[in-house]
Amino acid sequence: MFSKRLIKLLGVLLAFALVAAACGDDDTGETTATTTTAGGGGDDTTTTVDDGDGGGVMVDDFKLGLVLVGPKNDRGYSQAHFEGAEYVIDQLGLTEDDLIVLEFANTTDTPGLSLPGTAQDMVDLGADLIIFNSDDMRDGAFEAAELIPEVPMIWASGDSAWAEGKDYQANLTNLKNTWGKMTFGKMIGGCAAGLTTQTGELAYLGPLTNDETRRLVNSAYLGARYCWENFRGEDPADLAFNVTYIGFWFNIPGVTLDPTQVVNDFIDGGADVTLSGIDNNVALIRSGQRAEAGENLWGVPYDFVGACDEAPDICLGVPYFNWGPAYLAAAQSVIDGNFTADWKWSEPDWSDINNPDTSVVGYARGPGLSAENAAFLDTFIAGLADGSIELFQGPLNWQDGTQWLGDGEVATDFQVWYSEQCVEGITGVCSVNVFG
Amino acid sequence: MSRVNSVLLPAAVVVASVVGLLLLAGTNPWDPLKIIVEGSIGWPPLEEGAARKVGDTFMVWVPIALASAGLIVTFNAGMWNIGIEGQIIMGAIASAWIAREISVSRPILVFLVILAGAVGGLLWGLLVGVLRTAGGVNEIFGGLGLDFVALSLTTYLIIGPWARSGVASTSGTDPFPEDSYLPALGAIKLSPLAVGIALLALVGVWLLFKGTLYGLKLKAVGRNRPSSFLLGIPTNRYLLGAFMICGALAGVAGTSQALGFHQRLIPAISGNYGFLAILVVLLARFRPFLVIPISFFFAMIAVGSSSLQLRLDVNPSLGGVLQGVLVLSAMFGLGWAGYRALKEMSASEAKAGSG
């Protein structure tokens, strides 16, 4: 009896599998059609770059490939890129099918991932421009650009296309770098922190240690120190600013420090404002939880314009990237056939740093910022805009006491970009030798 | 009927589970499977221009196959070598050390990095064995602990002594000198040497248990250690030998990861392929030659799953979920089939007895 039931069960299972497998033809057709169309797009791009004669891509055929280190909804760095890519699609009048996205492009989440392979897949799907959004993708972006030289690509945070830079890759003529001067955004966030702190102790949750992250920590500290001293009339020596780097752009259990625990340590150590430099919003969320329990805490998140929404009451504002305009310009250059592999480090649009169509860096104020401090912040931003406030100006020493900028000396872009150390006044290990 | 039980039942359970999962994920069941094939070896399979994909898939297959070969040895010795992840990592670290520090001609350097990988994994495997035999530490707990130690050591090296110039990041070291890479076919990463070693390892393990007294005694130790000991087999020595063989093979898997696929050291250098190999070996029922297609299938999922997101806009973790469901449902199907076979056997024995 049981054997007969078993055969019936087998029959039902197999029939279910076959029937189910036969479903969804519509989806299949759509996918196939997309693939076919996309292949043509990729070929068009090939022509553009190889010919160098001004040939481009029809707008309707344009497709954008986006490789994200994290999820597209991380309320942080990757989401900012994703929304920038969506801006491009909207502005060009394209549809969601014209945006090809890969999330979690890191070796921890996706061990078998090959970035050149991903790029080739995107080209097969018709991508005319591919964006690698993370510093962590350096080697993979180089390999991809070398493997597919006819397809324009952007490595968002690098300096490979900067002829005067330390990592210039002259042979990669299809790889562009795009970056905003977040130094200003961090200065503004630091200023808001310096204006608000009651304990005089600020903390910075750093990702990994490199030139970029030191540059941003320095910017935040200098902004905080300026406002602490000039608007509050306090002694800079009384302002504590501690940084702890977790080891990567986001938390990897067992590999990086746990950012939640680091924030707890900051708060337990007396810091009442935590600025975040990592890719997600852990710092603000944790501070918000403890604030709800009755502690006087504030936070300055990073990267994403909507980051304050996670804990609005304690949010002093967020310095954010607005990738849309820069990516749109790059996409338009591909369409027009004049894409150039250059290095762009763009300033905010000082006429309105929150203009979504023009400013690559912005600062979205949070409800946690008082009206009085908001007025000071306006003055500070105006000073940055007209150049009357120059924070990368000597005398400035490195953290180890050696001189970085002499009296009155203003740092060049090169000096700021390649920040070897944190500046004097910041505590915490900023050097590469994290083990002393 | 027994064939129906042993083949069709597991197959039906697997197919139904996978189809059900894909339907739950909101996608046509056929598309993801086709896309995984397309993303790993091309569609139609081995189409022109698929060389890179095939190369990547083989280079993912190599560590899974090598780890599986090693695990067949420890499983036959009655040991659950959960420490295989650490053995892969230590192999990678040892190979990386040679790649960074030694400068000799390329053939010698390649030989040395492979040898170092084997020695690194062997010593880490031996440590699990020593903890088991001399310290009475269960190999599961000892191995798991050593996995964490190996991972921490990797992280320390990457962010400390072997850090990139000017950077302290857990993202990985700088690429190693090219002379230390496993020889590959042109621009693609496929290393025939690595593939050959993996195949040799599987053949070797097959021969070990088919044609050697050592293998026979090892099996005896695995089946009944006290009896083996009473029959004069030095069981502890055999257990240590099993861990060393497994560790050495896992170490070479680490070499393949560090000097073949990634060409640098990263924290996730093992790719969790050690844990995956445990499932492969269980599915293959400890048969070395069955490991070849099963591990290749899992390699295809690992490489092809990122294509799922590109083409279907589904979460890339679906590939991992698919792996888990496949294994669980296959194990369930196999277990059920075994249960049915036993029941039928006892029923027919009872019938013969009464007749």
CSV table of N, CA and C in Angstrom, one decimal, chain A residues 2-3 6-7 9-10 13-14 16-18 20-29 31-32 35 66 72 96 100-104 107-108 110-114 116-118 120-122 124-125 135-136 138-139 143 147 207-211 214 246-249 252-256 431-435, chain B residues 1 4-5 8-9 12-13 15-16 19-20 23 26-31 34-35 38-39 52-53 56 60 151-152 155-156 159-161 163-175 187 189 261-264 266-268 271-273 302-303 305-307 309-313 315-316 336 340 344:
chain,number,residue,atom,x,y,z
A,2,PHE,N,1.9,1.2,0.9
A,2,PHE,CA,2.7,2.4,1.0
A,2,PHE,C,3.5,2.7,-0.3
A,3,SER,N,3.8,1.6,-1.0
A,3,SER,CA,4.6,1.7,-2.3
A,3,SER,C,3.7,2.5,-3.3
A,6,LEU,N,3.6,6.0,-2.5
A,6,LEU,CA,4.8,6.6,-2.8
A,6,LEU,C,4.9,7.0,-4.3
A,7,ILE,N,4.5,6.0,-5.1
A,7,ILE,CA,4.5,6.3,-6.6
A,7,ILE,C,3.6,7.4,-6.9
A,9,LEU,N,2.8,9.9,-4.9
A,9,LEU,CA,3.5,11.1,-4.4
A,9,LEU,C,4.6,11.5,-5.4
A,10,LEU,N,5.3,10.6,-5.9
A,10,LEU,CA,6.4,10.9,-6.9
A,10,LEU,C,5.7,11.6,-8.1
A,13,LEU,N,4.7,15.1,-7.3
A,13,LEU,CA,5.9,16.0,-7.2
A,13,LEU,C,6.5,16.3,-8.5
A,14,LEU,N,6.6,15.3,-9.4
A,14,LEU,CA,7.2,15.5,-10.7
A,14,LEU,C,6.3,16.4,-11.6
A,16,PHE,N,4.1,18.5,-10.5
A,16,PHE,CA,4.2,19.9,-10.0
A,16,PHE,C,5.4,20.6,-10.5
A,17,ALA,N,6.5,19.9,-10.5
A,17,ALA,CA,7.8,20.5,-11.0
A,17,ALA,C,7.7,20.8,-12.5
A,18,LEU,N,7.1,19.9,-13.2
A,18,LEU,CA,7.1,20.2,-14.7
A,18,LEU,C,6.1,21.3,-15.0
A,20,ALA,N,5.2,23.7,-13.0
A,20,ALA,CA,5.7,25.0,-12.5
A,20,ALA,C,6.8,25.5,-13.5
A,21,ALA,N,7.6,24.5,-14.0
A,21,ALA,CA,8.7,25.0,-14.8
A,21,ALA,C,8.2,25.5,-16.1
A,22,ALA,N,7.0,25.1,-16.5
A,22,ALA,CA,6.5,25.6,-17.8
A,22,ALA,C,5.9,27.0,-17.6
A,23,CYS,N,5.7,27.4,-16.4
A,23,CYS,CA,5.1,28.7,-16.2
A,23,CYS,C,6.1,29.9,-16.4
A,24,GLY,N,5.5,31.1,-16.5
A,24,GLY,CA,6.3,32.3,-16.5
A,24,GLY,C,7.0,32.5,-17.9
A,25,ASP,N,6.4,32.1,-18.9
A,25,ASP,CA,6.9,32.4,-20.3
A,25,ASP,C,7.2,33.8,-20.6
A,26,ASP,N,6.3,34.6,-20.0
A,26,ASP,CA,6.4,36.1,-20.3
A,26,ASP,C,7.7,36.6,-19.8
A,27,ASP,N,8.1,36.2,-18.6
A,27,ASP,CA,9.3,36.7,-18.0
A,27,ASP,C,10.5,36.3,-18.9
A,28,THR,N,10.4,35.0,-19.4
A,28,THR,CA,11.5,34.5,-20.2
A,28,THR,C,11.7,35.3,-21.4
A,29,GLY,N,10.6,35.6,-22.0
A,29,GLY,CA,10.7,36.4,-23.3
A,29,GLY,C,11.3,37.7,-23.0
A,31,THR,N,13.3,38.6,-20.7
A,31,THR,CA,14.8,38.5,-20.4
A,31,THR,C,15.6,38.3,-21.7
A,32,THR,N,15.1,37.4,-22.6
A,32,THR,CA,15.8,37.1,-23.8
A,32,THR,C,15.8,38.4,-24.7
A,35,THR,N,18.3,40.8,-23.4
A,35,THR,CA,19.7,40.4,-23.7
A,35,THR,C,20.1,40.7,-25.1
A,66,LEU,N,26.1,49.1,-13.0
A,66,LEU,CA,26.5,49.6,-11.7
A,66,LEU,C,26.9,48.4,-10.8
A,72,LYS,N,21.8,47.8,-2.4
A,72,LYS,CA,21.3,49.1,-2.9
A,72,LYS,C,20.4,49.9,-2.0
A,96,GLU,N,13.8,51.2,-16.1
A,96,GLU,CA,14.5,50.4,-15.1
A,96,GLU,C,15.3,49.3,-15.8
A,100,ILE,N,21.5,48.1,-15.1
A,100,ILE,CA,21.9,46.7,-14.7
A,100,ILE,C,22.8,46.8,-13.4
A,101,VAL,N,22.3,46.2,-12.4
A,101,VAL,CA,22.9,46.4,-11.1
A,101,VAL,C,23.4,45.1,-10.5
A,102,LEU,N,24.6,45.1,-9.9
A,102,LEU,CA,25.0,44.0,-9.1
A,102,LEU,C,25.3,44.5,-7.7
A,103,GLU,N,24.7,43.9,-6.8
A,103,GLU,CA,24.9,44.3,-5.4
A,103,GLU,C,25.9,43.3,-4.7
A,104,PHE,N,26.3,43.6,-3.5
A,104,PHE,CA,27.2,42.7,-2.7
A,104,PHE,C,28.4,42.3,-3.5
A,107,THR,N,34.2,40.1,-1.8
A,107,THR,CA,34.6,38.7,-1.7
A,107,THR,C,34.0,38.0,-0.5
A,108,THR,N,33.6,38.7,0.5
A,108,THR,CA,33.0,38.0,1.6
A,108,THR,C,31.6,37.5,1.3
A,110,THR,N,30.2,37.4,-1.8
A,110,THR,CA,30.2,36.6,-3.0
A,110,THR,C,31.6,36.0,-3.3
A,111,PRO,N,31.9,34.9,-2.7
A,111,PRO,CA,33.3,34.4,-2.8
A,111,PRO,C,33.7,34.1,-4.3
A,112,GLY,N,32.8,33.6,-5.1
A,112,GLY,CA,33.2,33.3,-6.5
A,112,GLY,C,33.2,34.4,-7.5
A,113,LEU,N,33.0,35.6,-6.9
A,113,LEU,CA,32.8,36.8,-7.8
A,113,LEU,C,34.1,37.2,-8.5
A,114,SER,N,34.0,37.5,-9.8
A,114,SER,CA,35.1,38.0,-10.6
A,114,SER,C,34.7,39.3,-11.2
A,116,PRO,N,36.1,41.3,-13.4
A,116,PRO,CA,36.1,41.4,-14.9
A,116,PRO,C,35.0,40.5,-15.5
A,117,GLY,N,34.7,39.4,-14.9
A,117,GLY,CA,33.6,38.6,-15.4
A,117,GLY,C,32.3,39.3,-15.3
A,118,THR,N,32.1,40.0,-14.2
A,118,THR,CA,30.8,40.8,-14.0
A,118,THR,C,30.7,41.8,-15.1
A,120,GLN,N,32.1,41.8,-18.0
A,120,GLN,CA,31.8,41.2,-19.3
A,120,GLN,C,30.3,40.8,-19.4
A,121,ASP,N,29.8,40.3,-18.3
A,121,ASP,CA,28.4,40.0,-18.3
A,121,ASP,C,27.5,41.2,-18.6
A,122,MET,N,27.9,42.3,-17.9
A,122,MET,CA,27.2,43.6,-18.1
A,122,MET,C,27.2,44.0,-19.6
A,124,ASP,N,27.7,42.1,-22.1
A,124,ASP,CA,26.9,41.1,-22.8
A,124,ASP,C,25.4,41.5,-22.8
A,125,LEU,N,25.0,42.2,-21.7
A,125,LEU,CA,23.7,42.6,-21.5
A,125,LEU,C,23.5,44.0,-22.1
A,135,ASP,N,36.3,51.8,-3.5
A,135,ASP,CA,37.7,51.7,-3.4
A,135,ASP,C,38.2,50.3,-3.4
A,136,ASP,N,37.4,49.4,-2.8
A,136,ASP,CA,37.8,48.0,-2.7
A,136,ASP,C,37.9,47.3,-4.0
A,138,ARG,N,39.5,48.2,-6.7
A,138,ARG,CA,40.6,48.7,-7.5
A,138,ARG,C,41.2,47.7,-8.5
A,139,ASP,N,41.6,46.6,-7.9
A,139,ASP,CA,42.3,45.6,-8.8
A,139,ASP,C,41.3,45.0,-9.8
A,143,GLU,N,41.5,45.3,-13.9
A,143,GLU,CA,41.5,44.1,-14.8
A,143,GLU,C,40.4,44.2,-15.8
A,147,LEU,N,40.7,44.2,-19.8
A,147,LEU,CA,40.0,43.1,-20.5
A,147,LEU,C,39.1,43.6,-21.6
A,207,PRO,N,36.2,53.7,8.7
A,207,PRO,CA,36.1,52.4,8.1
A,207,PRO,C,37.4,51.7,8.1
A,208,LEU,N,38.2,51.7,7.0
A,208,LEU,CA,39.5,51.3,6.9
A,208,LEU,C,40.5,52.5,6.9
A,209,THR,N,41.8,52.2,7.0
A,209,THR,CA,42.7,53.4,7.1
A,209,THR,C,43.4,53.5,5.7
A,210,ASN,N,43.1,54.6,5.1
A,210,ASN,CA,43.9,55.0,3.9
A,210,ASN,C,43.8,56.5,3.7
A,211,ASP,N,44.4,56.9,2.6
A,211,ASP,CA,44.5,58.4,2.3
A,211,ASP,C,43.1,59.0,2.4
A,214,ARG,N,41.6,59.1,6.0
A,214,ARG,CA,42.3,60.1,6.8
A,214,ARG,C,42.0,61.5,6.4
A,246,ILE,N,37.3,50.5,11.9
A,246,ILE,CA,36.8,49.1,12.1
A,246,ILE,C,37.6,48.1,11.2
A,247,GLY,N,38.2,48.6,10.2
A,247,GLY,CA,39.0,47.7,9.3
A,247,GLY,C,38.4,47.5,7.9
A,248,PHE,N,37.2,47.9,7.7
A,248,PHE,CA,36.6,47.8,6.3
A,248,PHE,C,35.4,48.8,6.2
A,249,TRP,N,34.9,48.9,5.0
A,249,TRP,CA,33.8,49.9,4.8
A,249,TRP,C,32.5,49.5,5.5
A,252,ILE,N,32.2,43.2,8.9
A,252,ILE,CA,32.2,41.8,8.4
A,252,ILE,C,32.5,40.9,9.7
A,253,PRO,N,31.5,40.2,10.2
A,253,PRO,CA,31.6,39.5,11.4
A,253,PRO,C,32.9,38.6,11.4
A,254,GLY,N,33.6,38.7,12.5
A,254,GLY,CA,34.8,37.9,12.6
A,254,GLY,C,36.1,38.5,12.0
A,255,VAL,N,35.9,39.5,11.2
A,255,VAL,CA,37.0,40.1,10.5
A,255,VAL,C,37.2,41.5,10.9
A,256,THR,N,36.2,42.4,10.9
A,256,THR,CA,36.3,43.8,11.3
A,256,THR,C,35.9,43.9,12.8
A,431,SER,N,47.6,55.6,11.5
A,431,SER,CA,48.6,55.1,10.7
A,431,SER,C,48.3,53.7,10.1
A,432,VAL,N,49.1,53.3,9.2
A,432,VAL,CA,48.9,52.0,8.6
A,432,VAL,C,49.3,50.9,9.6
A,433,ASN,N,50.3,51.2,10.4
A,433,ASN,CA,50.7,50.2,11.4
A,433,ASN,C,49.8,50.2,12.6
A,434,VAL,N,48.7,49.5,12.4
A,434,VAL,CA,47.6,49.6,13.4
A,434,VAL,C,48.0,48.8,14.7
A,435,PHE,N,49.1,48.0,14.5
A,435,PHE,CA,49.5,47.2,15.7
A,435,PHE,C,50.6,47.8,16.4
B,1,MET,N,11.6,-1.6,-7.7
B,1,MET,CA,11.0,-0.7,-6.8
B,1,MET,C,12.2,0.0,-6.0
B,4,VAL,N,13.6,2.7,-7.9
B,4,VAL,CA,12.7,3.9,-7.9
B,4,VAL,C,13.0,4.6,-6.5
B,5,ASN,N,13.1,3.9,-5.5
B,5,ASN,CA,13.3,4.5,-4.2
B,5,ASN,C,14.6,5.2,-4.1
B,8,LEU,N,14.7,7.9,-8.1
B,8,LEU,CA,13.6,8.8,-8.4
B,8,LEU,C,13.2,9.6,-7.2
B,9,LEU,N,13.1,8.9,-6.1
B,9,LEU,CA,12.6,9.7,-4.9
B,9,LEU,C,13.5,10.9,-4.6
B,12,ALA,N,13.1,13.5,-7.3
B,12,ALA,CA,11.8,14.2,-7.3
B,12,ALA,C,11.8,15.2,-6.1
B,13,VAL,N,12.3,14.8,-5.0
B,13,VAL,CA,12.3,15.7,-3.8
B,13,VAL,C,13.2,16.9,-4.2
B,15,VAL,N,14.0,18.2,-7.2
B,15,VAL,CA,13.4,19.0,-8.2
B,15,VAL,C,12.3,19.8,-7.6
B,16,ALA,N,11.4,19.1,-6.9
B,16,ALA,CA,10.3,19.8,-6.3
B,16,ALA,C,10.7,20.9,-5.4
B,19,VAL,N,12.2,23.8,-7.5
B,19,VAL,CA,11.2,24.6,-8.2
B,19,VAL,C,10.3,25.4,-7.2
B,20,GLY,N,10.0,24.8,-6.1
B,20,GLY,CA,9.2,25.5,-5.1
B,20,GLY,C,10.0,26.7,-4.6
B,23,LEU,N,9.9,29.4,-7.2
B,23,LEU,CA,8.6,30.0,-7.3
B,23,LEU,C,8.4,31.0,-6.1
B,26,GLY,N,9.7,34.2,-6.6
B,26,GLY,CA,9.0,35.1,-7.5
B,26,GLY,C,9.6,35.0,-8.9
B,27,THR,N,10.2,33.9,-9.3
B,27,THR,CA,10.8,33.8,-10.6
B,27,THR,C,10.4,32.5,-11.3
B,28,ASN,N,10.4,32.6,-12.6
B,28,ASN,CA,10.2,31.4,-13.4
B,28,ASN,C,11.3,30.3,-13.0
B,29,PRO,N,11.0,29.1,-12.7
B,29,PRO,CA,12.0,28.1,-12.2
B,29,PRO,C,13.0,27.8,-13.3
B,30,TRP,N,12.7,27.9,-14.5
B,30,TRP,CA,13.7,27.5,-15.5
B,30,TRP,C,14.7,28.5,-15.7
B,31,ASP,N,14.4,29.8,-15.7
B,31,ASP,CA,15.3,30.9,-16.0
B,31,ASP,C,16.5,30.9,-15.1
B,34,LYS,N,19.0,28.2,-16.0
B,34,LYS,CA,19.6,28.5,-17.3
B,34,LYS,C,20.6,29.6,-17.1
B,35,ILE,N,20.3,30.6,-16.3
B,35,ILE,CA,21.2,31.7,-16.1
B,35,ILE,C,22.4,31.3,-15.4
B,38,GLU,N,24.5,29.7,-17.8
B,38,GLU,CA,25.1,30.7,-18.7
B,38,GLU,C,26.2,31.5,-18.0
B,39,GLY,N,25.9,31.8,-16.7
B,39,GLY,CA,26.9,32.6,-16.0
B,39,GLY,C,28.2,31.8,-15.6
B,52,ARG,N,36.4,32.5,-20.3
B,52,ARG,CA,36.7,33.1,-19.0
B,52,ARG,C,35.8,32.5,-17.9
B,53,LYS,N,34.5,32.4,-18.2
B,53,LYS,CA,33.6,31.8,-17.3
B,53,LYS,C,34.0,30.4,-16.9
B,56,ASP,N,36.9,30.4,-14.6
B,56,ASP,CA,36.5,30.8,-13.2
B,56,ASP,C,35.9,29.6,-12.5
B,60,VAL,N,37.0,27.6,-9.2
B,60,VAL,CA,36.2,27.4,-8.0
B,60,VAL,C,36.1,25.9,-7.7
B,151,LEU,N,41.5,32.3,10.7
B,151,LEU,CA,40.8,33.5,10.1
B,151,LEU,C,41.4,34.8,10.7
B,152,SER,N,41.6,34.7,12.1
B,152,SER,CA,42.1,35.9,12.8
B,152,SER,C,43.6,36.1,12.3
B,155,THR,N,43.5,37.9,9.0
B,155,THR,CA,43.1,39.3,9.1
B,155,THR,C,44.3,40.1,9.7
B,156,TYR,N,45.0,39.5,10.7
B,156,TYR,CA,46.1,40.2,11.2
B,156,TYR,C,47.2,40.5,10.2
B,159,ILE,N,46.0,43.2,7.6
B,159,ILE,CA,45.9,44.6,8.1
B,159,ILE,C,47.1,45.0,8.7
B,160,GLY,N,48.0,44.1,9.0
B,160,GLY,CA,49.3,44.4,9.7
B,160,GLY,C,50.5,44.2,8.8
B,161,PRO,N,51.3,43.2,9.0
B,161,PRO,CA,52.6,43.1,8.3
B,161,PRO,C,52.5,43.0,6.8
B,163,ALA,N,50.1,44.5,5.0
B,163,ALA,CA,49.1,45.5,4.5
B,163,ALA,C,49.6,46.2,3.2
B,164,ARG,N,48.7,46.6,2.4
B,164,ARG,CA,49.0,47.4,1.2
B,164,ARG,C,49.7,48.7,1.6
B,165,SER,N,50.5,49.2,0.7
B,165,SER,CA,51.2,50.4,1.0
B,165,SER,C,50.3,51.6,1.3
B,166,GLY,N,50.4,52.1,2.5
B,166,GLY,CA,49.6,53.3,2.9
B,166,GLY,C,48.2,53.0,3.3
B,167,VAL,N,47.8,51.7,3.4
B,167,VAL,CA,46.4,51.3,3.7
B,167,VAL,C,46.4,50.2,4.8
B,168,ALA,N,45.5,50.4,5.7
B,168,ALA,CA,45.2,49.3,6.7
B,168,ALA,C,43.8,48.9,6.5
B,169,SER,N,43.6,47.9,5.7
B,169,SER,CA,42.2,47.5,5.3
B,169,SER,C,42.1,46.0,5.3
B,170,THR,N,41.0,45.5,5.7
B,170,THR,CA,40.8,44.0,5.6
B,170,THR,C,40.4,43.6,4.2
B,171,SER,N,40.5,44.5,3.3
B,171,SER,CA,40.0,44.1,1.9
B,171,SER,C,41.0,43.2,1.3
B,172,GLY,N,42.3,43.1,1.7
B,172,GLY,CA,43.2,42.2,1.1
B,172,GLY,C,44.6,42.8,0.9
B,173,THR,N,45.5,41.9,0.6
B,173,THR,CA,46.9,42.4,0.4
B,173,THR,C,47.0,42.9,-1.1
B,174,ASP,N,48.2,43.4,-1.4
B,174,ASP,CA,48.5,43.7,-2.8
B,174,ASP,C,48.6,42.3,-3.5
B,175,PRO,N,48.3,42.4,-4.8
B,175,PRO,CA,48.5,41.1,-5.6
B,175,PRO,C,50.0,40.6,-5.4
B,187,ALA,N,44.9,34.9,-20.7
B,187,ALA,CA,44.3,35.9,-19.8
B,187,ALA,C,43.3,35.3,-18.8
B,189,LYS,N,42.0,32.7,-15.9
B,189,LYS,CA,42.7,32.2,-14.7
B,189,LYS,C,42.7,30.7,-14.6
B,261,PHE,N,43.1,31.8,-8.0
B,261,PHE,CA,41.8,32.6,-8.3
B,261,PHE,C,42.0,34.1,-7.9
B,262,HIS,N,42.3,34.3,-6.6
B,262,HIS,CA,42.4,35.7,-6.2
B,262,HIS,C,43.7,36.4,-6.4
B,263,GLN,N,44.8,35.6,-6.4
B,263,GLN,CA,46.1,36.1,-6.7
B,263,GLN,C,46.6,37.2,-5.6
B,264,ARG,N,46.0,37.1,-4.5
B,264,ARG,CA,46.3,37.9,-3.3
B,264,ARG,C,45.7,37.2,-2.1
B,266,ILE,N,43.0,37.4,0.9
B,266,ILE,CA,41.9,38.2,1.4
B,266,ILE,C,41.4,37.4,2.6
B,267,PRO,N,40.6,38.1,3.5
B,267,PRO,CA,40.1,37.4,4.7
B,267,PRO,C,39.3,36.1,4.3
B,268,ALA,N,38.4,36.3,3.3
B,268,ALA,CA,37.6,35.2,2.9
B,268,ALA,C,38.3,34.3,1.9
B,271,GLY,N,36.7,31.0,0.9
B,271,GLY,CA,35.5,31.0,0.2
B,271,GLY,C,34.4,30.2,0.8
B,272,ASN,N,34.6,29.7,2.0
B,272,ASN,CA,33.7,28.7,2.7
B,272,ASN,C,33.6,27.4,1.9
B,273,TYR,N,34.6,27.2,1.0
B,273,TYR,CA,34.5,26.0,0.2
B,273,TYR,C,34.8,24.7,1.0
B,302,ALA,N,28.2,28.8,-7.6
B,302,ALA,CA,29.0,29.8,-7.0
B,302,ALA,C,29.3,30.9,-8.0
B,303,VAL,N,29.7,30.5,-9.1
B,303,VAL,CA,30.2,31.5,-10.1
B,303,VAL,C,29.0,32.1,-10.9
B,305,SER,N,25.9,32.5,-9.8
B,305,SER,CA,24.7,33.1,-9.1
B,305,SER,C,24.7,34.7,-9.3
B,306,SER,N,25.9,35.3,-9.5
B,306,SER,CA,25.8,36.8,-9.7
B,306,SER,C,25.1,37.1,-10.9
B,307,SER,N,25.1,36.2,-11.9
B,307,SER,CA,24.3,36.5,-13.1
B,307,SER,C,22.8,36.6,-12.9
B,309,GLN,N,21.3,38.0,-10.5
B,309,GLN,CA,20.8,39.4,-10.2
B,309,GLN,C,20.9,40.3,-11.4
B,310,LEU,N,21.9,40.1,-12.2
B,310,LEU,CA,22.1,41.0,-13.4
B,310,LEU,C,20.9,40.8,-14.4
B,311,ARG,N,20.5,39.5,-14.5
B,311,ARG,CA,19.5,39.2,-15.5
B,311,ARG,C,18.0,39.2,-15.0
B,312,LEU,N,17.9,38.8,-13.7
B,312,LEU,CA,16.5,38.6,-13.2
B,312,LEU,C,16.2,39.6,-12.1
B,313,ASP,N,17.2,40.3,-11.6
B,313,ASP,CA,17.1,41.3,-10.5
B,313,ASP,C,16.6,40.6,-9.3
B,315,ASN,N,17.8,38.6,-5.6
B,315,ASN,CA,19.0,38.7,-4.7
B,315,ASN,C,20.0,37.7,-5.0
B,316,PRO,N,21.3,38.1,-5.1
B,316,PRO,CA,22.4,37.1,-5.4
B,316,PRO,C,22.5,36.0,-4.4
B,336,TRP,N,15.3,9.1,3.1
B,336,TRP,CA,14.0,8.4,2.9
B,336,TRP,C,14.1,7.2,2.1
B,340,ARG,N,13.2,3.4,3.3
B,340,ARG,CA,12.3,2.6,2.5
B,340,ARG,C,13.0,1.2,2.1
B,344,GLU,N,11.7,-2.4,3.3
B,344,GLU,CA,11.3,-3.4,2.3
B,344,GLU,C,12.1,-4.7,2.6
